[in-house]
mmCIF file of C-alpha atoms and ligand atoms in Angstrom:
data_model
loop_
_atom_site.group_PDB
_atom_site.id
_atom_site.type_symbol
_atom_site.label_atom_id
_atom_site.label_comp_id
_atom_site.label_asym_id
_atom_site.label_seq_id
_atom_site.Cartn_x
_atom_site.Cartn_y
_atom_site.Cartn_z
ATOM 1 C CA MET I 1 168.279 264.443 -229.938
ATOM 2 C CA SER I 2 170.177 265.501 -226.832
ATOM 3 C CA ASN I 3 172.150 268.169 -228.761
ATOM 4 C CA PRO I 4 169.942 270.063 -231.243
ATOM 5 C CA SER I 5 173.034 271.949 -232.413
ATOM 6 C CA LEU I 6 176.650 271.048 -231.777
ATOM 7 C CA LEU I 7 179.795 272.609 -233.187
ATOM 8 C CA ILE I 8 182.952 270.506 -233.215
ATOM 9 C CA LYS I 9 186.009 272.621 -233.887
ATOM 10 C CA ASP I 10 189.246 271.598 -235.573
ATOM 11 C CA LEU I 11 188.962 268.037 -236.886
ATOM 12 C CA ARG I 12 191.064 266.420 -239.602
ATOM 13 C CA ILE I 13 188.468 264.671 -241.730
ATOM 14 C CA GLU I 14 189.922 261.493 -243.223
ATOM 15 C CA ASP I 15 193.108 262.380 -245.139
ATOM 16 C CA ALA I 16 192.429 266.109 -245.590
ATOM 17 C CA GLU I 17 195.449 268.397 -245.688
ATOM 18 C CA SER I 18 193.973 270.801 -243.145
ATOM 19 C CA THR I 19 191.398 270.723 -240.326
ATOM 20 C CA SER I 20 187.745 271.727 -240.486
ATOM 21 C CA ASP I 21 184.916 272.667 -238.145
ATOM 22 C CA LEU I 22 181.774 270.570 -238.320
ATOM 23 C CA ARG I 23 178.240 271.482 -237.257
ATOM 24 C CA ILE I 24 175.615 268.889 -236.267
ATOM 25 C CA ARG I 25 171.962 269.849 -236.294
ATOM 26 C CA ASP I 26 169.022 267.488 -235.786
ATOM 27 C CA GLY I 27 171.224 264.452 -236.134
ATOM 28 C CA ARG I 28 172.675 265.494 -239.517
ATOM 29 C CA ILE I 29 175.845 267.245 -240.631
ATOM 30 C CA ALA I 30 174.666 270.794 -241.253
ATOM 31 C CA ALA I 31 177.978 272.346 -242.274
ATOM 32 C CA ILE I 32 181.674 271.650 -242.753
ATOM 33 C CA ALA I 33 184.107 274.570 -243.290
ATOM 34 C CA PRO I 34 187.656 275.620 -242.324
ATOM 35 C CA ARG I 35 186.088 277.900 -239.716
ATOM 36 C CA LEU I 36 182.529 278.078 -238.397
ATOM 37 C CA ASP I 37 181.443 280.650 -235.782
ATOM 38 C CA PRO I 38 179.195 279.383 -232.998
ATOM 39 C CA THR I 39 175.570 280.385 -233.093
ATOM 40 C CA ASP I 40 173.653 281.448 -229.996
ATOM 41 C CA GLY I 41 173.461 278.700 -227.376
ATOM 42 C CA GLU I 42 175.314 276.212 -229.552
ATOM 43 C CA GLU I 43 177.393 273.636 -227.664
ATOM 44 C CA ILE I 44 181.078 273.689 -228.663
ATOM 45 C CA VAL I 45 183.481 270.717 -228.533
ATOM 46 C CA HIS I 46 187.170 271.194 -229.275
ATOM 47 C CA GLY I 47 188.510 268.551 -231.638
ATOM 48 C CA ALA I 48 192.144 269.669 -231.063
ATOM 49 C CA GLY I 49 193.207 268.648 -234.577
ATOM 50 C CA ARG I 50 192.283 265.020 -234.092
ATOM 51 C CA LEU I 51 191.300 262.580 -236.809
ATOM 52 C CA ALA I 52 187.641 262.105 -237.758
ATOM 53 C CA LEU I 53 186.669 259.062 -239.781
ATOM 54 C CA PRO I 54 183.323 257.679 -240.905
ATOM 55 C CA PRO I 55 182.164 254.962 -238.453
ATOM 56 C CA LEU I 56 184.383 251.906 -238.510
ATOM 57 C CA ILE I 57 182.840 248.795 -240.029
ATOM 58 C CA GLU I 58 183.462 245.195 -239.053
ATOM 59 C CA SER I 59 182.725 243.387 -242.336
ATOM 60 C CA HIS I 60 183.406 239.815 -241.162
ATOM 61 C CA VAL I 61 183.032 238.479 -237.647
ATOM 62 C CA HIS I 62 181.348 235.521 -235.867
ATOM 63 C CA LEU I 63 179.483 236.908 -232.920
ATOM 64 C CA ASP I 64 177.748 233.620 -232.077
ATOM 65 C CA SER I 65 181.041 232.046 -231.090
ATOM 66 C CA ALA I 66 182.694 235.196 -229.666
ATOM 67 C CA LEU I 67 184.185 234.962 -226.182
ATOM 68 C CA THR I 68 183.967 231.164 -225.923
ATOM 69 C CA ALA I 69 187.658 230.249 -226.136
ATOM 70 C CA GLY I 70 188.410 227.251 -223.851
ATOM 71 C CA GLN I 71 184.776 226.077 -223.764
ATOM 72 C CA PRO I 72 184.821 223.132 -223.549
ATOM 73 C CA ARG I 73 188.480 223.048 -224.615
ATOM 74 C CA TYR I 74 191.114 225.108 -226.444
ATOM 75 C CA ASN I 75 192.027 224.603 -230.105
ATOM 76 C CA GLU I 76 195.601 223.381 -229.574
ATOM 77 C CA THR I 77 196.532 222.653 -233.175
ATOM 78 C CA GLY I 78 195.429 226.085 -234.375
ATOM 79 C CA THR I 79 193.735 224.697 -237.491
ATOM 80 C CA LEU I 80 190.433 225.738 -238.950
ATOM 81 C CA PHE I 81 189.273 222.145 -238.730
ATOM 82 C CA GLU I 82 189.997 221.647 -235.016
ATOM 83 C CA GLY I 83 188.202 224.954 -234.482
ATOM 84 C CA ILE I 84 185.140 223.584 -236.251
ATOM 85 C CA GLU I 85 185.302 220.469 -234.036
ATOM 86 C CA VAL I 86 185.577 222.465 -230.798
ATOM 87 C CA TRP I 87 182.739 224.755 -231.815
ATOM 88 C CA GLY I 88 180.648 221.679 -232.673
ATOM 89 C CA GLU I 89 180.969 220.643 -229.029
ATOM 90 C CA ARG I 90 180.222 224.094 -227.613
ATOM 91 C CA LYS I 91 177.295 224.539 -229.995
ATOM 92 C CA ARG I 92 175.337 221.804 -228.192
ATOM 93 C CA GLU I 93 175.234 223.976 -225.069
ATOM 94 C CA LEU I 94 173.922 227.137 -226.793
ATOM 95 C CA THR I 95 170.940 229.002 -225.411
ATOM 96 C CA VAL I 96 169.437 232.248 -226.686
ATOM 97 C CA GLU I 97 170.497 234.006 -223.462
ATOM 98 C CA ASP I 98 174.086 232.687 -223.710
ATOM 99 C CA VAL I 99 174.493 233.894 -227.312
ATOM 100 C CA LYS I 100 172.871 237.286 -226.634
ATOM 101 C CA GLU I 101 175.011 237.894 -223.551
ATOM 102 C CA ARG I 102 178.317 237.139 -225.264
ATOM 103 C CA ALA I 103 177.455 238.801 -228.557
ATOM 104 C CA GLY I 104 176.202 241.868 -226.691
ATOM 105 C CA ARG I 105 179.512 242.073 -224.797
ATOM 106 C CA ALA I 106 181.515 241.684 -227.998
ATOM 107 C CA ILE I 107 179.474 244.403 -229.767
ATOM 108 C CA ARG I 108 180.050 246.790 -226.857
ATOM 109 C CA GLN I 109 183.803 246.073 -227.100
ATOM 110 C CA GLN I 110 183.670 246.808 -230.812
ATOM 111 C CA ALA I 111 181.688 250.035 -230.199
ATOM 112 C CA GLY I 112 184.491 251.119 -227.848
ATOM 113 C CA PHE I 113 186.854 251.084 -230.833
ATOM 114 C CA GLY I 114 184.536 253.153 -233.030
ATOM 115 C CA ILE I 115 182.717 250.352 -234.831
ATOM 116 C CA GLN I 116 179.047 251.116 -235.638
ATOM 117 C CA TYR I 117 178.335 248.537 -238.353
ATOM 118 C CA VAL I 118 178.903 244.807 -237.910
ATOM 119 C CA ARG I 119 178.369 242.008 -240.383
ATOM 120 C CA SER I 120 178.203 238.805 -238.355
ATOM 121 C CA HIS I 121 178.048 235.316 -239.710
ATOM 122 C CA VAL I 122 175.818 233.022 -237.675
ATOM 123 C CA ASP I 123 176.049 229.261 -237.764
ATOM 124 C CA VAL I 124 172.827 227.723 -239.087
ATOM 125 C CA THR I 125 173.983 224.110 -239.041
ATOM 126 C CA ASP I 126 171.814 223.660 -235.983
ATOM 127 C CA PRO I 127 168.300 222.190 -236.255
ATOM 128 C CA GLU I 128 167.109 224.599 -233.501
ATOM 129 C CA LEU I 129 168.759 227.696 -235.093
ATOM 130 C CA THR I 130 169.404 228.928 -231.558
ATOM 131 C CA ALA I 131 172.209 231.364 -232.423
ATOM 132 C CA LEU I 132 170.224 232.828 -235.279
ATOM 133 C CA ARG I 133 167.185 233.446 -233.078
ATOM 134 C CA ALA I 134 169.436 235.128 -230.481
ATOM 135 C CA LEU I 135 171.188 237.393 -232.980
ATOM 136 C CA LEU I 136 167.935 238.369 -234.717
ATOM 137 C CA GLU I 137 166.653 239.587 -231.335
ATOM 138 C CA LEU I 138 169.883 241.477 -230.673
ATOM 139 C CA ARG I 139 169.778 243.068 -234.136
ATOM 140 C CA GLU I 140 166.366 244.529 -233.314
ATOM 141 C CA GLU I 141 167.318 245.641 -229.789
ATOM 142 C CA LEU I 142 170.389 247.536 -231.009
ATOM 143 C CA ARG I 143 168.893 248.879 -234.212
ATOM 144 C CA ASP I 144 169.125 252.611 -233.311
ATOM 145 C CA THR I 145 172.728 252.362 -232.167
ATOM 146 C CA ILE I 146 174.588 249.612 -234.022
ATOM 147 C CA THR I 147 173.687 248.212 -237.418
ATOM 148 C CA LEU I 148 174.037 244.429 -237.270
ATOM 149 C CA GLN I 149 173.863 242.462 -240.562
ATOM 150 C CA LEU I 150 173.409 238.734 -240.223
ATOM 151 C CA VAL I 151 174.681 236.120 -242.685
ATOM 152 C CA ALA I 152 173.247 232.585 -242.503
ATOM 153 C CA PHE I 153 176.483 230.632 -242.335
ATOM 154 C CA PRO I 154 176.385 226.827 -242.826
ATOM 155 C CA GLN I 155 179.520 226.024 -240.778
ATOM 156 C CA GLU I 156 179.300 222.283 -241.386
ATOM 157 C CA GLY I 157 178.209 222.530 -245.047
ATOM 158 C CA ILE I 158 174.922 222.735 -246.946
ATOM 159 C CA LEU I 159 174.874 219.534 -248.972
ATOM 160 C CA SER I 160 177.092 217.743 -246.426
ATOM 161 C CA PHE I 161 174.873 218.496 -243.402
ATOM 162 C CA PRO I 162 171.498 216.889 -242.627
ATOM 163 C CA ASP I 163 168.714 219.107 -243.952
ATOM 164 C CA GLY I 164 171.283 221.769 -244.852
ATOM 165 C CA PRO I 165 169.315 223.259 -247.784
ATOM 166 C CA GLN I 166 166.121 223.435 -245.650
ATOM 167 C CA LEU I 167 168.022 225.162 -242.828
ATOM 168 C CA MET I 168 169.287 227.803 -245.291
ATOM 169 C CA ARG I 169 165.736 228.411 -246.527
ATOM 170 C CA ARG I 170 164.408 228.689 -242.988
ATOM 171 C CA ALA I 171 167.126 231.224 -242.163
ATOM 172 C CA ALA I 172 166.135 233.255 -245.214
ATOM 173 C CA GLU I 173 162.499 233.159 -244.110
ATOM 174 C CA MET I 174 163.434 234.256 -240.570
ATOM 175 C CA GLY I 175 164.972 237.477 -241.914
ATOM 176 C CA VAL I 176 168.753 237.218 -242.317
ATOM 177 C CA ASP I 177 170.412 239.931 -244.412
ATOM 178 C CA ALA I 178 172.674 237.606 -246.385
ATOM 179 C CA LEU I 179 173.302 233.951 -247.208
ATOM 180 C CA GLY I 180 176.614 232.158 -246.907
ATOM 181 C CA ALA I 181 178.220 228.901 -247.953
ATOM 182 C CA ILE I 182 181.400 226.966 -247.216
ATOM 183 C CA PRO I 183 182.397 225.193 -250.491
ATOM 184 C CA HIS I 184 185.839 224.074 -249.277
ATOM 185 C CA PHE I 185 184.264 222.135 -246.414
ATOM 186 C CA GLU I 186 181.678 220.226 -248.497
ATOM 187 C CA PHE I 187 182.367 216.532 -248.998
ATOM 188 C CA THR I 188 182.965 216.820 -252.756
ATOM 189 C CA ARG I 189 183.773 219.350 -255.437
ATOM 190 C CA GLU I 190 180.297 218.653 -256.884
ATOM 191 C CA TYR I 191 178.637 219.532 -253.548
ATOM 192 C CA ALA I 192 180.766 222.671 -253.424
ATOM 193 C CA VAL I 193 179.490 223.849 -256.792
ATOM 194 C CA GLU I 194 175.923 222.822 -256.009
ATOM 195 C CA SER I 195 175.980 224.662 -252.675
ATOM 196 C CA LEU I 196 177.056 227.892 -254.403
ATOM 197 C CA ASN I 197 174.316 227.528 -257.026
ATOM 198 C CA LEU I 198 171.767 226.859 -254.325
ATOM 199 C CA VAL I 199 172.753 229.885 -252.247
ATOM 200 C CA CYS I 200 172.867 232.344 -255.161
ATOM 201 C CA GLU I 201 169.466 231.224 -256.374
ATOM 202 C CA LEU I 202 167.990 231.432 -252.860
ATOM 203 C CA ALA I 203 169.450 234.930 -252.485
ATOM 204 C CA ALA I 204 167.915 236.015 -255.794
ATOM 205 C CA GLU I 205 164.568 234.561 -254.680
ATOM 206 C CA PHE I 206 164.562 236.327 -251.287
ATOM 207 C CA ASP I 207 166.411 239.485 -252.497
ATOM 208 C CA LEU I 208 169.279 238.944 -250.043
ATOM 209 C CA LEU I 209 172.968 239.615 -250.149
ATOM 210 C CA VAL I 210 175.503 236.765 -250.379
ATOM 211 C CA ASP I 211 178.702 236.381 -248.396
ATOM 212 C CA VAL I 212 180.502 233.066 -248.811
ATOM 213 C CA HIS I 213 183.352 231.586 -246.756
ATOM 214 C CA CYS I 214 185.119 230.817 -250.014
ATOM 215 C CA ASP I 215 188.180 228.592 -250.386
ATOM 216 C CA GLU I 216 189.448 229.100 -246.818
ATOM 217 C CA ILE I 217 192.082 226.438 -247.259
ATOM 218 C CA ASP I 218 195.646 226.151 -248.596
ATOM 219 C CA ASP I 219 194.486 223.752 -251.312
ATOM 220 C CA GLU I 220 195.269 225.278 -254.725
ATOM 221 C CA ALA I 221 192.568 223.058 -256.204
ATOM 222 C CA SER I 222 189.823 224.747 -254.101
ATOM 223 C CA ARG I 223 188.134 226.897 -256.727
ATOM 224 C CA GLY I 224 184.747 227.922 -255.344
ATOM 225 C CA LEU I 225 185.550 231.525 -256.184
ATOM 226 C CA GLU I 226 185.230 231.066 -259.978
ATOM 227 C CA THR I 227 181.805 229.480 -259.517
ATOM 228 C CA LEU I 228 180.660 232.175 -257.105
ATOM 229 C CA ALA I 229 181.849 235.010 -259.381
ATOM 230 C CA THR I 230 180.203 233.422 -262.419
ATOM 231 C CA ARG I 231 176.861 233.045 -260.588
ATOM 232 C CA ALA I 232 177.135 236.687 -259.405
ATOM 233 C CA LEU I 233 177.636 237.755 -263.009
ATOM 234 C CA GLU I 234 175.057 235.539 -264.650
ATOM 235 C CA LEU I 235 172.248 236.008 -262.106
ATOM 236 C CA GLY I 236 172.882 239.772 -262.059
ATOM 237 C CA LEU I 237 173.678 239.705 -258.348
ATOM 238 C CA ARG I 238 177.065 241.369 -258.997
ATOM 239 C CA ASP I 239 178.228 243.562 -256.071
ATOM 240 C CA ARG I 240 175.527 242.041 -253.855
ATOM 241 C CA VAL I 241 177.900 239.052 -253.585
ATOM 242 C CA THR I 242 180.970 238.866 -251.406
ATOM 243 C CA ALA I 243 183.741 236.238 -251.267
ATOM 244 C CA SER I 244 185.306 236.069 -247.822
ATOM 245 C CA HIS I 245 188.747 234.627 -247.048
ATOM 246 C CA THR I 246 189.682 233.178 -250.506
ATOM 247 C CA THR I 247 192.995 232.041 -248.938
ATOM 248 C CA ALA I 248 193.457 229.368 -251.615
ATOM 249 C CA MET I 249 194.104 232.232 -254.016
ATOM 250 C CA HIS I 250 197.411 232.659 -252.169
ATOM 251 C CA SER I 251 198.403 229.251 -253.538
ATOM 252 C CA TYR I 252 196.901 229.425 -257.066
ATOM 253 C CA ASN I 253 199.361 229.460 -259.931
ATOM 254 C CA ASN I 254 199.805 232.923 -261.451
ATOM 255 C CA ALA I 255 198.565 231.959 -264.903
ATOM 256 C CA TYR I 256 195.245 230.891 -263.382
ATOM 257 C CA VAL I 257 195.040 234.089 -261.322
ATOM 258 C CA VAL I 258 195.376 236.246 -264.459
ATOM 259 C CA ARG I 259 192.294 234.571 -265.909
ATOM 260 C CA LEU I 260 190.447 234.696 -262.570
ATOM 261 C CA MET I 261 191.084 238.423 -262.142
ATOM 262 C CA ARG I 262 189.271 239.120 -265.398
ATOM 263 C CA LEU I 263 186.218 237.205 -264.163
ATOM 264 C CA LEU I 264 186.324 238.934 -260.766
ATOM 265 C CA THR I 265 186.411 242.333 -262.419
ATOM 266 C CA LEU I 266 183.532 241.421 -264.775
ATOM 267 C CA SER I 267 181.451 240.034 -261.922
ATOM 268 C CA GLY I 268 181.760 243.121 -259.680
ATOM 269 C CA ILE I 269 181.877 241.038 -256.506
ATOM 270 C CA ASN I 270 183.433 242.226 -253.198
ATOM 271 C CA MET I 271 186.190 240.445 -251.334
ATOM 272 C CA VAL I 272 186.835 240.323 -247.586
ATOM 273 C CA SER I 273 190.194 239.298 -246.159
ATOM 274 C CA ASN I 274 190.738 238.408 -242.505
ATOM 275 C CA PRO I 275 194.524 238.708 -242.312
ATOM 276 C CA LEU I 276 194.977 238.138 -238.573
ATOM 277 C CA VAL I 277 193.043 234.929 -238.342
ATOM 278 C CA ASN I 278 194.126 233.660 -241.771
ATOM 279 C CA THR I 279 197.837 233.984 -240.881
ATOM 280 C CA HIS I 280 197.038 232.089 -237.702
ATOM 281 C CA LEU I 281 194.935 229.248 -239.230
ATOM 282 C CA GLN I 282 196.566 228.787 -242.660
ATOM 283 C CA GLY I 283 199.923 227.196 -243.544
ATOM 284 C CA ARG I 284 199.385 224.638 -240.757
ATOM 285 C CA THR I 285 200.144 221.662 -242.996
ATOM 286 C CA ASP I 286 203.306 223.292 -244.387
ATOM 287 C CA THR I 287 206.690 222.533 -242.979
ATOM 288 C CA TYR I 288 209.015 225.144 -244.503
ATOM 289 C CA PRO I 289 208.669 227.339 -246.449
ATOM 290 C CA LYS I 290 205.376 228.203 -244.727
ATOM 291 C CA ARG I 291 202.699 230.031 -246.666
ATOM 292 C CA ARG I 292 201.201 233.232 -245.275
ATOM 293 C CA GLY I 293 197.773 232.041 -246.378
ATOM 294 C CA VAL I 294 196.288 235.482 -247.010
ATOM 295 C CA THR I 295 194.468 236.275 -250.274
ATOM 296 C CA ARG I 296 196.083 238.589 -252.855
ATOM 297 C CA VAL I 297 194.862 241.861 -251.346
ATOM 298 C CA LYS I 298 197.487 244.028 -253.070
ATOM 299 C CA GLU I 299 196.800 242.642 -256.564
ATOM 300 C CA LEU I 300 192.995 242.720 -256.071
ATOM 301 C CA THR I 301 193.146 246.313 -254.881
ATOM 302 C CA GLU I 302 195.377 247.330 -257.798
ATOM 303 C CA ALA I 303 192.932 245.658 -260.181
ATOM 304 C CA GLY I 304 190.141 247.901 -258.768
ATOM 305 C CA ILE I 305 188.338 245.062 -256.978
ATOM 306 C CA ASN I 306 186.747 246.064 -253.711
ATOM 307 C CA VAL I 307 188.476 244.535 -250.651
ATOM 308 C CA SER I 308 187.708 245.079 -246.991
ATOM 309 C CA PHE I 309 189.281 243.670 -243.827
ATOM 310 C CA GLY I 310 187.581 241.748 -240.987
ATOM 311 C CA GLN I 311 188.520 240.482 -237.575
ATOM 312 C CA ASP I 312 186.758 237.116 -238.111
ATOM 313 C CA ASP I 313 187.009 235.856 -234.536
ATOM 314 C CA ILE I 314 187.241 237.287 -231.033
ATOM 315 C CA VAL I 315 188.455 234.881 -228.348
ATOM 316 C CA ASP I 316 186.895 231.751 -229.745
ATOM 317 C CA PRO I 317 188.026 228.369 -231.155
ATOM 318 C CA TRP I 318 189.591 230.101 -234.183
ATOM 319 C CA ASN I 319 191.287 232.956 -232.433
ATOM 320 C CA PRO I 320 192.312 232.765 -228.766
ATOM 321 C CA LEU I 321 193.176 236.474 -228.667
ATOM 322 C CA GLY I 322 191.737 239.816 -229.767
ATOM 323 C CA THR I 323 189.409 242.526 -228.595
ATOM 324 C CA GLY I 324 187.512 243.501 -231.753
ATOM 325 C CA ASN I 325 189.853 246.396 -232.442
ATOM 326 C CA LEU I 326 190.122 246.718 -236.213
ATOM 327 C CA ARG I 327 193.362 248.621 -235.986
ATOM 328 C CA ASP I 328 195.116 245.309 -235.235
ATOM 329 C CA VAL I 329 193.628 243.807 -238.386
ATOM 330 C CA VAL I 330 194.753 246.654 -240.613
ATOM 331 C CA LEU I 331 198.266 246.721 -239.104
ATOM 332 C CA ASN I 332 198.724 243.004 -239.592
ATOM 333 C CA GLY I 333 197.085 243.125 -243.004
ATOM 334 C CA LEU I 334 199.475 245.769 -244.323
ATOM 335 C CA TYR I 335 202.535 243.864 -243.136
ATOM 336 C CA VAL I 336 201.497 240.448 -244.314
ATOM 337 C CA THR I 337 200.355 241.620 -247.767
ATOM 338 C CA GLN I 338 203.375 243.945 -248.107
ATOM 339 C CA MET I 339 201.241 247.020 -248.632
ATOM 340 C CA MET I 340 203.691 249.240 -246.821
ATOM 341 C CA GLY I 341 204.133 252.022 -249.426
ATOM 342 C CA HIS I 342 203.326 255.510 -248.135
ATOM 343 C CA GLU I 343 200.141 255.864 -250.174
ATOM 344 C CA GLN I 344 199.048 252.316 -249.312
ATOM 345 C CA ILE I 345 199.364 253.075 -245.611
ATOM 346 C CA ARG I 346 197.679 256.444 -245.976
ATOM 347 C CA ARG I 347 194.645 254.916 -247.631
ATOM 348 C CA SER I 348 194.445 251.785 -245.534
ATOM 349 C CA TYR I 349 191.643 253.106 -243.257
ATOM 350 C CA ARG I 350 189.423 252.512 -246.261
ATOM 351 C CA PHE I 351 189.637 248.726 -245.666
ATOM 352 C CA ILE I 352 187.553 249.218 -242.484
ATOM 353 C CA THR I 353 185.429 252.208 -243.668
ATOM 354 C CA HIS I 354 184.502 252.985 -247.308
ATOM 355 C CA ASN I 355 185.400 249.598 -248.839
ATOM 356 C CA ALA I 356 183.487 247.788 -246.127
ATOM 357 C CA ALA I 357 180.527 250.145 -246.644
ATOM 358 C CA ARG I 358 180.361 249.002 -250.264
ATOM 359 C CA THR I 359 180.399 245.359 -249.201
ATOM 360 C CA LEU I 360 177.585 245.973 -246.677
ATOM 361 C CA HIS I 361 175.618 248.078 -249.159
ATOM 362 C CA LEU I 362 175.318 250.966 -246.684
ATOM 363 C CA GLY I 363 174.428 253.401 -249.457
ATOM 364 C CA GLU I 364 174.460 257.197 -249.547
ATOM 365 C CA ASP I 365 173.957 257.754 -245.800
ATOM 366 C CA TYR I 366 177.553 256.607 -245.072
ATOM 367 C CA GLY I 367 180.401 259.142 -244.993
ATOM 368 C CA ILE I 368 181.234 262.523 -243.506
ATOM 369 C CA ASP I 369 179.463 265.016 -245.708
ATOM 370 C CA VAL I 370 176.977 267.884 -245.414
ATOM 371 C CA GLY I 371 173.415 266.613 -245.399
ATOM 372 C CA ARG I 372 174.338 263.094 -244.323
ATOM 373 C CA PRO I 373 173.601 261.640 -240.864
ATOM 374 C CA ALA I 374 176.086 262.903 -238.279
ATOM 375 C CA SER I 375 177.668 259.483 -237.755
ATOM 376 C CA PHE I 376 181.443 259.493 -237.395
ATOM 377 C CA VAL I 377 184.254 258.754 -234.938
ATOM 378 C CA ILE I 378 187.074 260.857 -233.544
ATOM 379 C CA LEU I 379 190.368 259.078 -232.792
ATOM 380 C CA ASP I 380 193.152 260.221 -230.472
ATOM 381 C CA ALA I 381 195.671 260.950 -233.289
ATOM 382 C CA ALA I 382 196.467 263.743 -235.723
ATOM 383 C CA ASP I 383 196.138 261.470 -238.776
ATOM 384 C CA TRP I 384 195.602 257.848 -239.790
ATOM 385 C CA GLN I 385 199.285 256.872 -239.898
ATOM 386 C CA GLU I 386 199.665 258.056 -236.292
ATOM 387 C CA ALA I 387 196.427 256.320 -235.286
ATOM 388 C CA LEU I 388 197.701 253.067 -236.793
ATOM 389 C CA SER I 389 201.177 253.225 -235.267
ATOM 390 C CA TRP I 390 200.062 254.317 -231.808
ATOM 391 C CA ASN I 391 196.891 252.233 -231.613
ATOM 392 C CA ALA I 392 194.995 255.456 -231.004
ATOM 393 C CA GLY I 393 192.039 255.224 -228.660
ATOM 394 C CA LEU I 394 188.511 256.387 -229.373
ATOM 395 C CA ILE I 395 187.649 259.927 -228.273
ATOM 396 C CA ALA I 396 184.066 259.951 -229.536
ATOM 397 C CA SER I 397 181.653 257.922 -231.621
ATOM 398 C CA TYR I 398 178.614 259.846 -232.864
ATOM 399 C CA ARG I 399 175.617 258.088 -234.345
ATOM 400 C CA GLU I 400 173.151 260.450 -235.979
ATOM 401 C CA GLY I 401 174.370 263.187 -233.665
ATOM 402 C CA ARG I 402 174.100 261.105 -230.522
ATOM 403 C CA LEU I 403 177.248 260.205 -228.580
ATOM 404 C CA ILE I 404 177.263 256.407 -228.266
ATOM 405 C CA ALA I 405 180.818 255.802 -227.040
ATOM 406 C CA ARG I 406 183.642 257.945 -225.771
ATOM 407 C CA GLY I 407 187.185 257.878 -224.383
ATOM 408 C CA THR I 408 189.783 260.218 -223.013
ATOM 409 C CA PRO I 409 193.118 261.090 -224.606
ATOM 410 C CA ALA I 410 195.965 258.795 -223.539
ATOM 411 C CA THR I 411 198.686 260.344 -221.434
ATOM 412 C CA ARG I 412 202.202 259.090 -220.858
ATOM 413 C CA GLU I 413 204.846 260.234 -218.451
ATOM 414 C CA ILE I 414 208.431 259.232 -219.230
ATOM 415 C CA LEU I 415 210.219 259.361 -215.924
ATOM 416 C CA PHE I 416 213.806 259.928 -216.949
HETATM 417 ZN ZN1 LIG S 1 184.666 233.627 -240.934
#
């Protein structure tokens, strides 16, 4: 460690009423108290009352397609399905070097916003599994600095793609962290159900997590979620399973949702919403009124079901804009789900910290507490509401006591 002992003065830790001093020793948090006096030779950093959060977590992104927008063409309709077509064309040109270079750039962008944990889906509907090989290499190279979780994602279906089941098994053997599925894209409802059964059983066999692109469509008849939750419950996978997107839930009738909520609670599964990209891609077949196309985050949260937020796409066929900054996702998510109450805003950092940590199964090492690894971020704001409103920049990102990214406080001069 470059700093055997470091004292950071005057930080607001999460939503604490007052500020604290924090001591790092040998990569761990040695003490937290309202006031700590420096020991001999200890390096001191002044936190100036700024906000400290546990490391930010990207719980849903596609690094294999990141930074490819316009290659070979732009998605002009803005639909999920044109995005899949465009990516299908770009996918033929993939090389390991190409994927590693773009994913590496995207990860460094994310690190610049305080992200230290990334769950990336990686398209395995490719007989060569090029993107997967690239991201497995990157996962190892970055291991000490950024935790990268990889989900085998069958972008073009499992039962509806040549050798789809075999490709999923190969991905499991190659060492992915989780298995995915895409039931709403399979040719038939039967294939959708079969794909979910297959993936849950494979995950149980290989002791892997599950994260399904589930019902990412405005079709109220798309009901992969009930199958996924039932398998999670019956196979005992429970909170090792995550349902991402679930945008069809926006369109389900309320009577059905009441029944579904009971099953979701029983199953213990996690949910991931990607509000920015879902508001962009969904509702595209509506005239007016136009659906928002975001899952029922407020109701799920109130029911005690774990929900986190993800960026989904960074400058690719499904999102022409974005930097990887999760603040944009939370801001949009709160507006579009109407979670604008004071307490809802105050707690909303949890969508990209604690809730996401549960989804990724980060365990007891995550969080700012004495005895835990000294991994946390300092943002240029006095509290989370201010950070959210002002798009506060990163001041410091510590990983086990080591500074892995830093910024300087923003200054503004109003010249009147
Ligand atoms: Zn996705």
